[in-house]
Tab-separated table of C-alpha atoms in Angstrom:
chain	number	residue	atom	x	y	z
A	1	MET	CA	133.491	121.647	159.337
A	2	ASP	CA	132.313	124.472	161.566
A	3	ALA	CA	128.641	124.291	162.555
A	4	SER	CA	128.177	127.868	161.370
A	5	GLU	CA	128.922	126.689	157.821
A	6	LEU	CA	125.990	124.278	157.784
A	7	HIS	CA	122.542	125.518	156.787
A	8	GLU	CA	119.222	123.703	156.527
A	9	ASN	CA	118.816	124.919	152.936
A	10	ASP	CA	122.114	123.355	151.831
A	11	ILE	CA	121.572	121.145	148.776
A	12	LEU	CA	123.328	117.808	149.210
A	13	GLU	CA	124.395	115.574	146.336
A	14	LEU	CA	124.336	111.919	147.368
A	15	ASN	CA	125.509	108.745	145.714
A	16	VAL	CA	123.158	106.091	147.129
A	17	GLY	CA	124.374	102.668	146.089
A	18	GLY	CA	125.255	104.046	142.663
A	19	LYS	CA	122.126	106.164	142.199
A	20	LEU	CA	122.494	109.943	142.327
A	21	VAL	CA	120.092	111.769	144.650
A	22	SER	CA	119.725	115.455	145.538
A	23	THR	CA	117.970	116.750	148.644
A	24	THR	CA	118.294	119.382	151.354
A	25	ARG	CA	120.042	119.126	154.689
A	26	GLU	CA	116.758	120.084	156.369
A	27	THR	CA	115.071	117.013	154.922
A	28	LEU	CA	117.700	114.644	156.279
A	29	THR	CA	118.068	116.216	159.744
A	30	GLN	CA	114.408	116.758	160.708
A	31	ALA	CA	114.238	113.540	162.763
A	32	THR	CA	115.994	115.005	165.792
A	33	GLY	CA	118.014	112.453	167.758
A	34	SER	CA	118.226	109.932	164.916
A	35	MET	CA	121.405	108.548	163.425
A	36	LEU	CA	120.392	110.001	160.055
A	37	ALA	CA	120.109	113.513	161.499
A	38	ALA	CA	123.490	113.120	163.215
A	39	TRP	CA	125.137	111.983	159.996
A	40	PHE	CA	124.217	115.179	158.213
A	41	GLY	CA	124.798	117.488	161.173
A	42	PRO	CA	128.060	119.226	162.159
A	43	VAL	CA	129.640	116.274	164.031
A	44	TRP	CA	129.889	113.986	161.000
A	45	ALA	CA	130.219	116.639	158.303
A	46	ASP	CA	133.933	115.936	157.714
A	47	HIS	CA	133.736	112.153	158.024
A	48	HIS	CA	131.557	111.056	155.107
A	49	LYS	CA	132.722	108.568	152.527
A	50	ARG	CA	132.729	110.235	149.115
A	51	ASP	CA	132.856	109.046	145.517
A	52	GLN	CA	135.348	110.243	142.915
A	53	GLN	CA	133.200	113.316	142.165
A	54	GLY	CA	133.089	114.322	145.841
A	55	ARG	CA	129.484	113.284	146.414
A	56	ILE	CA	128.573	111.762	149.785
A	57	PHE	CA	128.390	107.988	149.337
A	58	LEU	CA	125.788	105.871	151.162
A	59	ASN	CA	126.289	102.133	150.859
A	60	CYS	CA	122.627	101.123	150.942
A	61	ASP	CA	119.893	100.021	148.585
A	62	PRO	CA	118.733	103.052	146.536
A	63	TYR	CA	115.110	101.876	146.405
A	64	CYS	CA	114.820	101.515	150.195
A	65	PHE	CA	116.592	104.815	150.836
A	66	GLY	CA	114.337	106.450	148.240
A	67	ARG	CA	111.221	105.305	150.123
A	68	ILE	CA	112.619	106.835	153.336
A	69	LEU	CA	113.548	110.064	151.555
A	70	SER	CA	110.106	110.327	149.949
A	71	PHE	CA	108.498	110.079	153.394
A	72	LEU	CA	110.869	112.679	154.859
A	73	ARG	CA	110.027	115.095	152.047
A	74	CYS	CA	106.316	114.609	152.704
A	75	LYS	CA	106.833	115.228	156.435
A	76	LEU	CA	108.263	118.683	155.708
A	77	ILE	CA	105.086	119.809	153.967
A	78	GLU	CA	102.412	117.720	155.679
A	79	ASP	CA	99.094	119.214	156.737
A	80	PRO	CA	98.243	118.477	160.411
A	81	ASP	CA	94.831	117.276	159.248
A	82	HIS	CA	96.430	115.004	156.650
A	83	PRO	CA	99.721	113.685	158.047
A	84	ALA	CA	102.247	112.021	155.780
A	85	MET	CA	101.301	108.417	155.144
A	86	PRO	CA	103.790	105.571	155.696
A	87	PRO	CA	105.619	104.684	152.492
A	88	ALA	CA	104.448	101.650	150.551
A	89	VAL	CA	107.254	99.170	149.995
A	90	GLN	CA	107.447	96.280	147.565
A	91	PRO	CA	107.169	92.961	149.430
A	92	ASP	CA	110.605	91.681	148.422
A	93	SER	CA	112.235	94.857	149.795
A	94	GLN	CA	110.345	95.180	153.089
A	95	ALA	CA	112.864	93.383	155.313
A	96	GLU	CA	115.767	95.464	153.966
A	97	PHE	CA	113.680	98.646	154.206
A	98	ALA	CA	112.801	97.935	157.862
A	99	ALA	CA	116.466	97.234	158.664
A	100	LEU	CA	117.469	100.567	157.119
A	101	VAL	CA	114.814	102.424	159.133
A	102	ARG	CA	116.247	100.884	162.301
A	103	TYR	CA	119.847	101.556	161.248
A	104	PHE	CA	119.100	105.252	160.722
A	105	GLY	CA	117.320	105.379	164.111
A	106	LEU	CA	113.992	106.426	162.572
A	107	GLN	CA	111.720	104.009	164.451
A	108	ASP	CA	109.954	106.767	166.405
A	109	PHE	CA	109.794	109.117	163.422
A	110	MET	CA	108.441	106.409	161.111
A	111	PRO	CA	106.185	104.277	163.334
A	112	ASN	CA	105.066	100.908	161.948
A	113	CYS	CA	107.914	100.962	159.409
A	114	ALA	CA	110.622	99.136	161.335
A	115	ALA	CA	109.031	95.711	161.706
A	116	GLY	CA	109.373	94.499	158.133
A	117	SER	CA	105.639	93.729	158.002
A	118	SER	CA	104.043	92.752	154.711
A	119	ALA	CA	101.082	95.002	155.534
A	120	GLU	CA	102.314	97.844	153.327
A	121	TYR	CA	100.409	98.051	150.056
A	122	PHE	CA	101.528	98.958	146.566
A	123	PHE	CA	100.019	98.774	143.088
A	124	ASP	CA	101.432	96.168	140.732
A	125	LYS	CA	98.650	95.704	138.183
A	126	VAL	CA	97.308	98.776	136.455
A	127	LEU	CA	94.761	98.994	133.640
A	128	TYR	CA	94.772	102.374	131.909
A	129	MET	CA	96.256	104.118	134.929
A	130	GLN	CA	99.700	105.549	135.680
A	131	LEU	CA	101.787	104.465	138.656
A	132	ALA	CA	103.469	106.953	140.953
A	133	GLU	CA	107.234	106.654	141.121
A	134	ASP	CA	106.998	104.991	144.531
A	135	TRP	CA	104.266	102.545	143.385
A	136	SER	CA	101.918	103.625	146.201
A	137	ALA	CA	99.667	105.948	144.192
A	138	VAL	CA	97.931	105.763	140.863
A	139	THR	CA	96.697	108.459	138.508
A	140	ALA	CA	94.020	107.675	135.942
A	141	ILE	CA	95.076	108.430	132.380
A	142	ASN	CA	92.139	106.922	130.521
A	143	GLN	CA	88.426	106.677	131.184
A	144	HIS	CA	87.556	104.359	134.069
A	145	GLY	CA	91.003	102.906	134.632
A	146	TYR	CA	91.591	100.349	137.374
A	147	ALA	CA	94.522	99.561	139.637
A	148	LEU	CA	94.932	96.607	141.987
A	149	ALA	CA	96.890	96.913	145.219
A	150	HIS	CA	99.032	94.123	146.589
A	151	PRO	CA	99.857	92.093	148.600
A	152	SER	CA	96.588	90.177	148.651
A	153	MET	CA	94.517	89.771	151.811
A	154	ALA	CA	94.165	86.331	153.387
A	155	ASN	CA	91.501	85.293	155.906
A	156	GLY	CA	91.349	87.653	158.872
A	157	GLU	CA	91.036	91.405	159.421
A	158	HIS	CA	92.829	94.019	157.338
A	159	LEU	CA	92.952	97.813	157.612
A	160	ILE	CA	93.712	100.164	154.728
A	161	LYS	CA	93.864	103.971	154.645
A	162	CYS	CA	93.057	105.695	151.369
A	163	HIS	CA	93.735	109.378	150.628
A	164	ILE	CA	92.221	111.017	147.550
A	165	GLU	CA	94.957	113.391	146.450
A	166	LYS	CA	93.256	114.813	143.382
A	167	VAL	CA	89.959	114.418	141.531
A	168	GLY	CA	89.730	114.960	137.790
A	169	ARG	CA	86.924	116.665	135.903
A	170	ASN	CA	84.895	113.466	136.055
A	171	PRO	CA	84.469	112.653	139.780
A	172	TRP	CA	83.522	109.010	139.199
A	173	MET	CA	85.542	106.655	141.347
A	174	PHE	CA	85.422	103.143	142.799
A	175	LEU	CA	87.104	102.134	146.058
A	176	GLY	CA	86.768	98.658	147.472
A	177	VAL	CA	88.000	95.096	147.099
A	178	THR	CA	88.030	92.635	144.238
A	179	ARG	CA	88.933	89.108	143.319
A	180	GLN	CA	88.929	90.041	139.630
A	181	THR	CA	92.654	90.129	138.987
A	182	TYR	CA	92.722	89.191	135.333
A	183	ALA	CA	91.591	91.572	132.579
A	184	GLN	CA	90.257	88.778	130.373
A	185	GLU	CA	87.623	87.962	132.996
A	186	ALA	CA	85.909	91.306	132.437
A	187	LEU	CA	83.191	89.782	130.263
A	188	GLU	CA	81.949	87.418	132.958
A	189	ASP	CA	78.972	88.603	134.995
A	190	CYS	CA	79.405	87.570	138.617
A	191	ALA	CA	79.968	89.288	141.941
A	192	THR	CA	83.717	89.567	142.310
A	193	SER	CA	84.082	93.125	143.636
A	194	PHE	CA	82.530	95.133	146.437
A	195	GLY	CA	82.938	98.794	147.354
A	196	TRP	CA	81.633	102.294	146.892
A	197	THR	CA	81.446	105.124	144.411
A	198	PRO	CA	80.995	108.750	145.585
A	199	LEU	CA	78.117	111.178	144.912
A	200	GLY	CA	75.467	109.118	146.624
A	201	GLN	CA	76.054	105.707	145.067
A	202	HIS	CA	77.738	102.603	146.308
A	203	ALA	CA	78.486	99.530	144.263
A	204	ALA	CA	77.300	96.237	145.681
A	205	LYS	CA	78.572	94.205	142.768
A	206	GLU	CA	81.176	95.746	140.518
A	207	TYR	CA	82.942	93.594	137.961
A	208	MET	CA	86.007	95.324	136.561
A	209	PRO	CA	86.581	96.810	134.103
A	210	SER	CA	83.345	96.276	132.168
A	211	ALA	CA	80.888	99.065	133.026
A	212	ARG	CA	77.914	97.126	131.664
A	213	THR	CA	78.205	94.524	134.401
A	214	MET	CA	78.240	97.137	137.180
A	215	HIS	CA	75.256	97.000	139.536
A	216	LEU	CA	74.574	100.208	141.494
A	217	ARG	CA	71.986	101.006	144.133
A	218	ARG	CA	71.008	104.481	145.228
A	219	SER	CA	72.160	105.450	148.705
A	220	SER	CA	72.172	108.545	150.903
A	221	ARG	CA	74.253	111.493	149.663
A	222	GLN	CA	76.066	111.162	152.976
A	223	THR	CA	78.358	108.736	151.156
A	224	TYR	CA	79.954	111.673	149.310
A	225	TRP	CA	83.727	111.839	149.409
A	226	GLY	CA	86.171	113.572	147.161
A	227	GLU	CA	89.440	115.460	146.807
A	228	GLY	CA	91.428	115.816	150.014
A	229	HIS	CA	89.338	113.247	151.894
A	230	THR	CA	90.754	110.276	153.781
A	231	LEU	CA	88.881	106.990	154.091
A	232	VAL	CA	89.705	104.038	156.325
A	233	PHE	CA	88.620	100.552	155.255
A	234	LYS	CA	88.244	97.478	157.439
A	235	ILE	CA	88.129	94.235	155.504
A	236	VAL	CA	87.106	91.019	157.261
A	237	VAL	CA	87.746	87.951	155.097
A	238	ASP	CA	86.339	84.509	155.855
A	239	GLY	CA	86.694	82.253	152.843
A	240	GLU	CA	84.023	83.124	150.280
A	241	GLN	CA	82.351	85.715	152.481
A	242	GLY	CA	83.132	88.637	154.727
A	243	PHE	CA	82.396	92.281	155.546
A	244	LEU	CA	83.748	95.488	154.085
A	245	SER	CA	83.462	98.663	156.179
A	246	MET	CA	84.394	102.198	155.170
A	247	GLY	CA	84.879	105.064	157.623
A	248	CYS	CA	84.907	108.637	156.286
A	249	VAL	CA	87.315	110.764	158.336
A	250	HIS	CA	85.795	114.086	157.181
A	251	SER	CA	82.200	113.187	158.162
A	252	GLY	CA	82.632	110.420	160.729
A	253	HIS	CA	80.117	108.250	158.839
A	254	VAL	CA	80.554	104.496	158.579
A	255	PHE	CA	79.266	102.294	155.755
A	256	GLU	CA	79.284	98.534	155.525
A	257	LEU	CA	78.781	95.843	152.882
A	258	GLN	CA	78.406	92.113	153.342
A	259	MET	CA	80.515	90.264	150.784
A	260	GLN	CA	79.543	86.938	149.252
A	261	PHE	CA	81.678	85.599	146.440
A	262	HIS	CA	80.643	82.856	144.064
A	263	GLU	CA	82.735	79.760	144.721
A	264	THR	CA	83.979	79.669	141.124
A	265	THR	CA	85.415	83.196	141.390
A	266	TYR	CA	87.972	82.401	144.066
A	267	ARG	CA	91.060	84.520	143.606
A	268	PRO	CA	93.310	86.386	146.063
A	269	LEU	CA	91.372	89.358	147.451
A	270	VAL	CA	93.005	92.723	146.739
A	271	PHE	CA	92.150	96.385	147.256
A	272	ALA	CA	90.999	98.094	144.066
A	273	VAL	CA	90.860	101.676	142.826
A	274	GLY	CA	88.871	102.722	139.781
A	275	ALA	CA	88.909	106.305	138.550
A	276	ALA	CA	88.424	108.626	135.599
A	277	PRO	CA	91.219	110.737	134.055
A	278	GLY	CA	93.083	113.169	136.296
A	279	THR	CA	92.259	111.444	139.585
A	280	SER	CA	95.090	110.414	141.911
A	281	VAL	CA	94.657	108.081	144.895
A	282	ARG	CA	97.222	106.910	147.464
A	283	ILE	CA	96.818	103.974	149.847
A	284	ALA	CA	98.763	102.539	152.778
A	285	ALA	CA	98.278	100.147	155.643
A	286	ALA	CA	96.174	101.669	158.428
A	287	SER	CA	96.515	101.063	162.154
A	288	TRP	CA	93.849	100.104	164.666
A	289	GLN	CA	94.179	103.620	166.032
A	290	ASP	CA	92.975	104.877	162.655
A	291	TRP	CA	89.879	102.716	162.927
A	292	THR	CA	89.142	103.390	166.613
A	293	GLN	CA	87.352	106.657	165.787
A	294	PHE	CA	84.700	104.639	163.909
A	295	ALA	CA	84.399	101.613	166.200
A	296	LEU	CA	81.380	102.879	168.179
A	297	ARG	CA	79.667	104.805	165.410
A	298	PRO	CA	76.434	103.411	163.938
A	299	VAL	CA	76.456	102.242	160.340
A	300	VAL	CA	74.562	104.797	158.233
A	301	GLY	CA	74.587	102.938	154.961
A	302	GLY	CA	75.192	99.470	153.601
A	303	LEU	CA	73.786	96.385	151.950
């Protein structure tokens, strides 16, 4: 096929491991120098395998390819102040996903995605909230819904980046960590969750999802965060205790909580999102570079 016949706005119909996918040539060729870009450029245009309907056939896992494609679509429209976040991948698919990233030559275009690390987070338990198609975001569909992000965090240091995509009419929200992973435990009154709510409050002890066991303390209004804001969390876990730090990218402020769990509440520690209807939150693993901007800043709020 002559190069002059190829256009970035061409709509391509793909058969990815039996799943039909439509996208643009621009989306697939934006990673200049990659194998993926070469495949859909002029050199390989006449050499694709095709199914019986003439669609380009890719012999790869549709879920893993879908996570790559979702990221590529986000890259086309990303805001420089809010770059596209790495895709969250289910733990049992991470090795295959990383291999596909390497096969397509996207290591430089998708940093931290080619190692097969289990540090990518996704939501697998949702109470009154709706999962995004890629499992990495949740949207509240009922009052004060909760979602738990996995995999769980063992002893050591963990970094998570959280982007608030949309805030509903009720701005209430909870971001933090919890060991309350079973809904039937909601009637117990013990410290199993630690984190913050916006609008000048932060929760020292939040037991989900029962609002009557929530303990709030007034804090500076500097804790405010909302739609379009990105927060970076550092979680240090040491058995039944640890520290939770939150850095606000928009203000540069850092907040910190000391965590102390009751010995009878031991459960895997997971990141938790609580929100009112219409709010959408997306999380992903953060890098130490993300946290560096807060490392030398004084803590302006905490317990």
